[in-house]
């Protein structure tokens, strides 16, 4: 028995949802452990497309979903998503979905602060999803957050709201944004309580039992290593740790049992929001990648910035993220391009770097060092075995494996669930 932990190896939207859905056929439980409804995971199954933000992708396969304590949960968004996927025919009940009782809640005031601060930043904005993720994590570490379990204690809610509003209304007023009324928030929380509490439990206990019973657990990361609050392109990052180690702390599970760590990376690279992106393309090829890859944010609909595969970045993500093998997605988007480039390192103010250093100005100044490879004339689209791949596509993949110093375990060749080639079984460890 081995578990599998899936994380993003670039700046998000690598296809984690599709990969988790594919792997979930052989898992018993799927666990989200960080992030919130800033995530947007798209699964294409036959003629149905599921867009999941908070719900673990295994629910589409009828597998039990667990939302761990490391996730920030907006009750309104969770209930809306449950209703949306139920309308698509999925079963989501307290029998199939469990929510950590110690998970932090996102309240309407968090989104308000998120947006007001972005407006105040002007040109220097981070380009957040505006969903209150950062402010909710700030409240968590400041020890004033309202958590799922508090919904069962009206007095606790009332006390915590006093402290929260003292802090946040001061801030909102300073930013020139409308403030929040305690009674309105309290009524809202009390109305959510009976809808949310049936899902709540100490999920660490269920996970421990599952581990002892030899069940297979799949950990589904959101965002990606380069958006990690410590290891990413700070401050242009999200507010959680996205590396594999977070799966343990974010669900209350043994770090020694996280299993094989799979990093997901596109065959090229994208980013939404602001921040450095050394291999970004500002030309026709970049536009073409965006169009062919349908690179529009699942959550915000914003066009994603596109560029060539950055092997230095992925190699760094592999090392800090604890990634043991890579799933390369969307290779089909490169079909028909005459020539491909791979970024192998950076020149920063005249010096060569094999990694992206941490300082902001150095990151912004990073110029890519390119390696050029031939494109392929055949097609990879929808291929389901390595034998179907053009020789130059295999060459591209093998060269990337050398540069990133890690094996490519799976290759995906289209959005559909089964457009997937297994090169090695991650559950075998
Ligand atoms: P996630 O956030 O990492 O789960 O990724 P998103 O769902 O936000 O974005 C990935 C997009 O690429 C989705 O629209 C997927 O349906 C799509 N996709 C996934 N794998 C492939 C692939 O191999 N080829 C193509 N063309 N699209 C893919
Ligand atoms: P999935 O799980 C891509 C980006 C935002 C912004 C930064 C901070 O679908 O890969 P936040 O709202 O988290 O405070 O925004 O992080 N971002 C993502 N980019 N995919 C995601 O999730 C993202 N979640 C957040 O665009 O740049
Ligand atoms: Mg996404």
GROMACS .gro file of N, CA, C and O and ligand atoms in nm, residues 11-14 16 38-41 126-130 133-134 222-223 227 237-238 272-274 302, ligand 2:
model
  127
   11UNK      N    1   0.308   2.754  -1.135
   11UNK     CA    2   0.231   2.860  -1.069
   11UNK      C    3   0.082   2.827  -1.067
   11UNK      O    4  -0.001   2.916  -1.072
   12UNK      N    5   0.048   2.699  -1.063
   12UNK     CA    6  -0.093   2.661  -1.055
   12UNK      C    7  -0.152   2.629  -1.190
   12UNK      O    8  -0.090   2.652  -1.295
   13UNK      N    9  -0.270   2.567  -1.188
   13UNK     CA   10  -0.345   2.532  -1.309
   13UNK      C   11  -0.271   2.435  -1.400
   13UNK      O   12  -0.287   2.437  -1.522
   14UNK      N   13  -0.192   2.349  -1.341
   14UNK     CA   14  -0.114   2.252  -1.419
   14UNK      C   15  -0.199   2.135  -1.465
   14UNK      O   16  -0.157   2.058  -1.553
   16UNK      N   17  -0.391   1.960  -1.193
   16UNK     CA   18  -0.395   1.875  -1.073
   16UNK      C   19  -0.528   1.802  -1.061
   16UNK      O   20  -0.531   1.683  -1.028
   38UNK      N   21  -0.985   2.974  -0.380
   38UNK     CA   22  -0.900   3.035  -0.483
   38UNK      C   23  -0.860   2.929  -0.587
   38UNK      O   24  -0.827   2.961  -0.700
   39UNK      N   25  -0.864   2.801  -0.546
   39UNK     CA   26  -0.832   2.692  -0.639
   39UNK      C   27  -0.946   2.673  -0.738
   39UNK      O   28  -1.061   2.698  -0.707
   40UNK      N   29  -0.910   2.627  -0.857
   40UNK     CA   30  -1.011   2.590  -0.957
   40UNK      C   31  -0.960   2.469  -1.030
   40UNK      O   32  -0.863   2.477  -1.105
   41UNK      N   33  -1.018   2.355  -1.001
   41UNK     CA   34  -0.972   2.229  -1.061
   41UNK      C   35  -1.077   2.178  -1.157
   41UNK      O   36  -1.191   2.154  -1.119
  126UNK      N   37  -0.112   4.224  -0.620
  126UNK     CA   38  -0.066   4.086  -0.631
  126UNK      C   39  -0.146   4.013  -0.738
  126UNK      O   40  -0.098   3.917  -0.799
  127UNK      N   41  -0.268   4.062  -0.762
  127UNK     CA   42  -0.356   3.991  -0.855
  127UNK      C   43  -0.420   3.872  -0.786
  127UNK      O   44  -0.431   3.764  -0.844
  128UNK      N   45  -0.463   3.890  -0.661
  128UNK     CA   46  -0.526   3.780  -0.588
  128UNK      C   47  -0.660   3.745  -0.652
  128UNK      O   48  -0.712   3.819  -0.736
  129UNK      N   49  -0.716   3.634  -0.609
  129UNK     CA   50  -0.848   3.594  -0.659
  129UNK      C   51  -0.959   3.675  -0.592
  129UNK      O   52  -1.075   3.661  -0.627
  130UNK      N   53  -0.923   3.756  -0.493
  130UNK     CA   54  -1.023   3.841  -0.426
  130UNK      C   55  -1.121   3.764  -0.339
  130UNK      O   56  -1.229   3.812  -0.309
  133UNK      N   57  -0.866   3.482   0.082
  133UNK     CA   58  -0.775   3.376   0.127
  133UNK      C   59  -0.667   3.432   0.221
  133UNK      O   60  -0.648   3.382   0.332
  134UNK      N   61  -0.598   3.536   0.176
  134UNK     CA   62  -0.489   3.594   0.256
  134UNK      C   63  -0.539   3.643   0.392
  134UNK      O   64  -0.487   3.600   0.496
  222UNK      N   65  -0.350   2.231  -0.376
  222UNK     CA   66  -0.402   2.342  -0.456
  222UNK      C   67  -0.285   2.440  -0.477
  222UNK      O   68  -0.183   2.431  -0.408
  223UNK      N   69  -0.301   2.530  -0.573
  223UNK     CA   70  -0.193   2.623  -0.611
  223UNK      C   71  -0.067   2.543  -0.647
  223UNK      O   72  -0.081   2.434  -0.700
  227UNK      N   73   0.393   2.934  -0.585
  227UNK     CA   74   0.300   3.024  -0.515
  227UNK      C   75   0.306   3.000  -0.364
  227UNK      O   76   0.228   3.058  -0.287
  237UNK      N   77   0.254   3.556  -0.420
  237UNK     CA   78   0.227   3.417  -0.385
  237UNK      C   79   0.090   3.409  -0.320
  237UNK      O   80   0.026   3.512  -0.297
  238UNK      N   81   0.047   3.289  -0.287
  238UNK     CA   82  -0.075   3.274  -0.209
  238UNK      C   83  -0.035   3.271  -0.061
  238UNK      O   84   0.084   3.285  -0.028
  272UNK      N   85  -0.127   3.316  -1.352
  272UNK     CA   86  -0.230   3.422  -1.346
  272UNK      C   87  -0.191   3.516  -1.234
  272UNK      O   88  -0.132   3.475  -1.136
  273UNK      N   89  -0.227   3.640  -1.247
  273UNK     CA   90  -0.189   3.737  -1.145
  273UNK      C   91  -0.051   3.794  -1.174
  273UNK      O   92   0.011   3.761  -1.275
  274UNK      N   93  -0.005   3.880  -1.083
  274UNK     CA   94   0.122   3.951  -1.106
  274UNK      C   95   0.240   3.868  -1.061
  274UNK      O   96   0.224   3.762  -1.003
  302UNK      N   97  -0.972   3.523  -1.578
  302UNK     CA   98  -0.864   3.607  -1.632
  302UNK      C   99  -0.779   3.528  -1.730
  302UNK      O  100  -0.754   3.409  -1.708
  431LIG     P1  101  -0.516   2.606  -0.860
  431LIG     O1  102  -0.535   2.515  -0.741
  431LIG     C1  103  -0.332   2.966  -1.023
  431LIG     C2  104  -0.277   3.305  -0.751
  431LIG     C3  105  -0.359   3.429  -0.777
  431LIG     C4  106  -0.261   3.535  -0.728
  431LIG     C5  107  -0.195   3.468  -0.608
  431LIG     C6  108  -0.256   3.508  -0.475
  431LIG     O2  109  -0.632   2.614  -0.950
  431LIG     O3  110  -0.387   2.577  -0.930
  431LIG     P2  111  -0.484   3.443  -0.355
  431LIG     O4  112  -0.627   3.466  -0.396
  431LIG     O5  113  -0.450   3.299  -0.334
  431LIG     O6  114  -0.442   3.527  -0.239
  431LIG     O7  115  -0.398   3.496  -0.481
  431LIG     O8  116  -0.212   3.328  -0.628
  431LIG     N1  117  -0.355   3.179  -0.737
  431LIG     C7  118  -0.361   3.084  -0.830
  431LIG     N2  119  -0.309   3.078  -0.955
  431LIG     N3  120  -0.400   2.860  -0.975
  431LIG     C8  121  -0.450   2.862  -0.850
  431LIG     O9  122  -0.507   2.753  -0.793
  431LIG     C9  123  -0.435   2.978  -0.773
  431LIG     N4  124  -0.475   3.015  -0.649
  431LIG    C10  125  -0.424   3.137  -0.628
  431LIG    O10  126  -0.389   3.443  -0.913
  431LIG    O11  127  -0.161   3.555  -0.826
   0.00000   0.00000   0.00000
